[in-house]
Amino acid sequence: VTPPTGVRVFRVARWAVPLSAAALILIGIATFALLTESDPVIAAPVELFRIHQHSLTPHKELYSNANPEVLAEFLKKKLGFRPAVPKLGAGMSLRGCCITHFRGKPVGSYVVDTPRGVISVIILTESQKSLGMKDTLRRGNHTYMAGSFAECEMVTVELGGYTYCAVGEVSREYLVDLLEKLVW
């Protein structure tokens, strides 16, 4: 079939459509990465999840000790303040702690083994509101903020001028229960 006079026909190679689709997907991923990186509120849950994953893997920076007092003193030497640690019981135990970085600043993280799963508690100098948690929960005298990333739930609370973020593959209510057990 010949086209009418003055009309040009463009033939598209068979590989052009899949290649164009792949290019659009890569552009979308790159755009999301740039937006996430440039917006600290969006990037915070991603970085908190990364810290949680790092805390769970064996590495040389993990200071292994199950005694809350010893871990608190270790973190005090590294961070300059004594963080709250959970009052243990009901099958909970501490695995250890480490120092890592969040938004370029050193933060402490300790790992709590619980009957429902492993939870990281990350101690931050940032406010709860700067962490991108969307849901507000009130219990007792405290306001908790909650969010999630990947398969993990996250709950934060401000105590003594610091923000404590509990991260794990457990319910938000369970994370709040753990944060309520923090003592100095």
Coordinates of C-alpha atoms in Angstrom, one line a residue:
V1 CA 0.0 0.0 0.0
T2 CA 1.5 3.3 -1.0
P3 CA 0.8 6.3 1.2
P4 CA -1.0 9.4 -0.2
T5 CA 1.1 12.1 -1.8
G6 CA 3.0 14.3 0.7
V7 CA 2.6 11.8 3.6
R8 CA 5.8 10.3 5.1
V9 CA 5.7 6.9 6.7
F10 CA 8.1 6.2 9.5
R11 CA 8.9 2.6 10.3
V12 CA 9.8 1.8 13.9
A13 CA 12.3 -1.0 14.5
R14 CA 10.9 -3.9 16.6
W15 CA 13.4 -3.1 19.4
A16 CA 12.6 0.6 19.6
V17 CA 9.4 0.2 21.7
P18 CA 10.8 -2.0 24.4
L19 CA 13.9 0.1 24.5
S20 CA 11.8 3.3 24.9
A21 CA 9.8 1.7 27.7
A22 CA 13.0 0.6 29.5
A23 CA 14.4 4.1 29.2
L24 CA 11.2 5.6 30.7
I25 CA 11.4 3.2 33.6
L26 CA 15.1 4.2 34.3
I27 CA 14.2 7.9 34.1
G28 CA 11.4 7.3 36.6
I29 CA 13.7 5.5 39.0
A30 CA 16.4 8.1 38.6
T31 CA 13.8 10.9 39.3
F32 CA 12.5 9.1 42.4
A33 CA 16.1 8.7 43.6
L34 CA 16.9 12.3 43.1
L35 CA 13.7 13.4 44.9
T36 CA 14.3 11.1 47.7
E37 CA 17.9 12.2 48.1
S38 CA 17.0 15.9 47.9
D39 CA 14.1 15.7 50.4
P40 CA 15.3 14.7 53.8
V41 CA 11.8 13.9 55.0
I42 CA 11.4 11.3 52.3
A43 CA 14.9 10.0 52.7
A44 CA 14.8 9.5 56.5
P45 CA 12.7 6.3 56.6
V46 CA 15.0 4.8 53.9
E47 CA 18.1 5.7 55.9
L48 CA 16.6 4.4 59.2
F49 CA 15.8 1.1 57.4
R50 CA 19.4 1.0 56.2
I51 CA 20.7 1.5 59.8
H52 CA 18.3 -1.3 61.0
Q53 CA 19.6 -3.7 58.3
H54 CA 23.2 -2.8 59.2
S55 CA 22.6 -3.4 62.9
L56 CA 21.2 -6.9 62.2
T57 CA 24.2 -8.1 60.1
P58 CA 27.3 -9.3 61.8
H59 CA 30.1 -6.7 61.5
K60 CA 33.2 -5.6 63.4
E61 CA 31.6 -2.4 64.6
L62 CA 28.9 -4.2 66.6
Y63 CA 29.8 -4.1 70.3
S64 CA 28.4 -7.3 71.6
N65 CA 27.1 -7.2 75.1
A66 CA 23.7 -8.1 76.7
N67 CA 24.0 -5.9 79.7
P68 CA 22.0 -2.6 79.3
E69 CA 24.3 -0.7 81.7
V70 CA 27.4 -1.7 79.8
L71 CA 25.8 -0.8 76.4
A72 CA 24.6 2.6 77.8
E73 CA 28.1 3.4 79.0
F74 CA 29.7 2.4 75.7
L75 CA 27.3 4.6 73.8
K76 CA 27.9 7.5 76.3
K77 CA 31.6 7.3 75.5
K78 CA 31.0 7.3 71.8
L79 CA 28.1 9.8 71.6
G80 CA 28.8 12.1 74.6
F81 CA 25.5 11.3 76.4
R82 CA 23.9 8.3 78.1
P83 CA 21.0 7.1 76.1
A84 CA 17.9 5.3 77.6
V85 CA 17.9 1.5 77.2
P86 CA 15.0 -0.9 77.6
K87 CA 14.1 -2.4 80.9
L88 CA 14.5 -6.1 80.0
G89 CA 12.1 -8.9 80.8
A90 CA 9.3 -10.8 79.1
G91 CA 11.8 -12.7 76.9
M92 CA 13.7 -9.6 75.7
S93 CA 17.5 -9.4 75.6
L94 CA 20.0 -7.1 74.1
R95 CA 22.3 -8.3 71.3
G96 CA 24.7 -5.3 71.2
C97 CA 25.1 -1.8 69.9
C98 CA 27.0 0.2 67.3
I99 CA 27.7 3.7 66.2
T100 CA 26.7 4.6 62.6
H101 CA 25.7 7.8 60.8
F102 CA 22.4 9.4 60.0
R103 CA 22.4 12.6 57.8
G104 CA 26.1 12.7 58.3
K105 CA 26.0 12.7 62.1
P106 CA 27.0 9.9 64.4
V107 CA 24.1 8.0 66.0
G108 CA 23.8 5.0 68.3
S109 CA 21.8 1.9 67.5
Y110 CA 21.2 -1.1 69.7
V111 CA 19.5 -4.4 68.9
V112 CA 16.8 -5.9 71.0
D113 CA 15.8 -9.6 70.6
T114 CA 12.1 -10.0 71.5
P115 CA 9.7 -12.9 71.3
R116 CA 8.1 -11.2 68.3
G117 CA 11.2 -10.3 66.4
V118 CA 14.4 -8.3 66.3
I119 CA 14.1 -4.6 66.8
S120 CA 16.7 -1.9 66.3
V121 CA 16.5 1.3 68.5
I122 CA 18.2 4.2 66.9
I123 CA 19.1 7.3 69.0
L124 CA 18.9 10.5 67.0
T125 CA 19.5 14.2 67.7
E126 CA 16.8 15.1 65.1
S127 CA 13.2 15.9 66.0
Q128 CA 10.5 13.4 65.4
K129 CA 8.8 15.7 62.9
S130 CA 11.9 15.8 60.7
L131 CA 11.9 12.0 60.1
G132 CA 8.9 11.8 57.8
M133 CA 6.7 9.7 60.0
K134 CA 3.1 10.4 59.0
D135 CA 1.0 8.9 61.8
T136 CA 0.6 10.2 65.3
L137 CA -0.1 7.9 68.2
R138 CA -0.7 9.1 71.8
R139 CA -0.1 6.9 74.8
G140 CA 0.3 8.1 78.3
N141 CA 2.3 11.4 78.5
H142 CA 4.1 10.7 75.2
T143 CA 3.4 11.4 71.5
Y144 CA 4.7 8.7 69.2
M145 CA 5.1 9.1 65.4
A146 CA 4.9 6.1 63.1
G147 CA 5.7 5.2 59.6
S148 CA 7.1 2.3 57.6
F149 CA 9.5 1.4 54.9
A150 CA 9.8 -1.9 53.0
E151 CA 8.7 -4.6 55.4
C152 CA 9.6 -2.6 58.6
E153 CA 7.4 -0.5 60.9
M154 CA 9.0 2.5 62.6
V155 CA 7.9 4.3 65.7
T156 CA 9.6 7.4 67.2
V157 CA 9.4 9.1 70.6
E158 CA 11.2 12.1 72.0
L159 CA 12.8 11.5 75.4
G160 CA 15.4 13.7 77.2
G161 CA 16.1 15.8 74.2
Y162 CA 16.7 12.9 71.8
T163 CA 14.5 10.9 69.4
Y164 CA 14.4 7.2 69.8
C165 CA 13.3 5.3 66.7
A166 CA 12.3 1.6 67.0
V167 CA 12.4 -0.3 63.7
G168 CA 11.4 -3.9 63.1
E169 CA 9.1 -6.3 61.4
V170 CA 6.6 -6.2 64.2
S171 CA 3.4 -4.2 64.9
R172 CA 3.5 -0.5 65.7
E173 CA 1.9 -1.3 69.0
Y174 CA 4.7 -3.6 69.9
L175 CA 7.3 -1.0 69.0
V176 CA 5.4 1.5 71.2
D177 CA 5.5 -1.1 74.1
L178 CA 9.2 -1.4 73.7
L179 CA 9.8 2.4 73.6
E180 CA 7.7 2.7 76.8
K181 CA 10.2 0.4 78.5
L182 CA 13.1 2.8 78.0
V183 CA 14.9 3.8 81.2
W184 CA 18.0 5.8 82.1

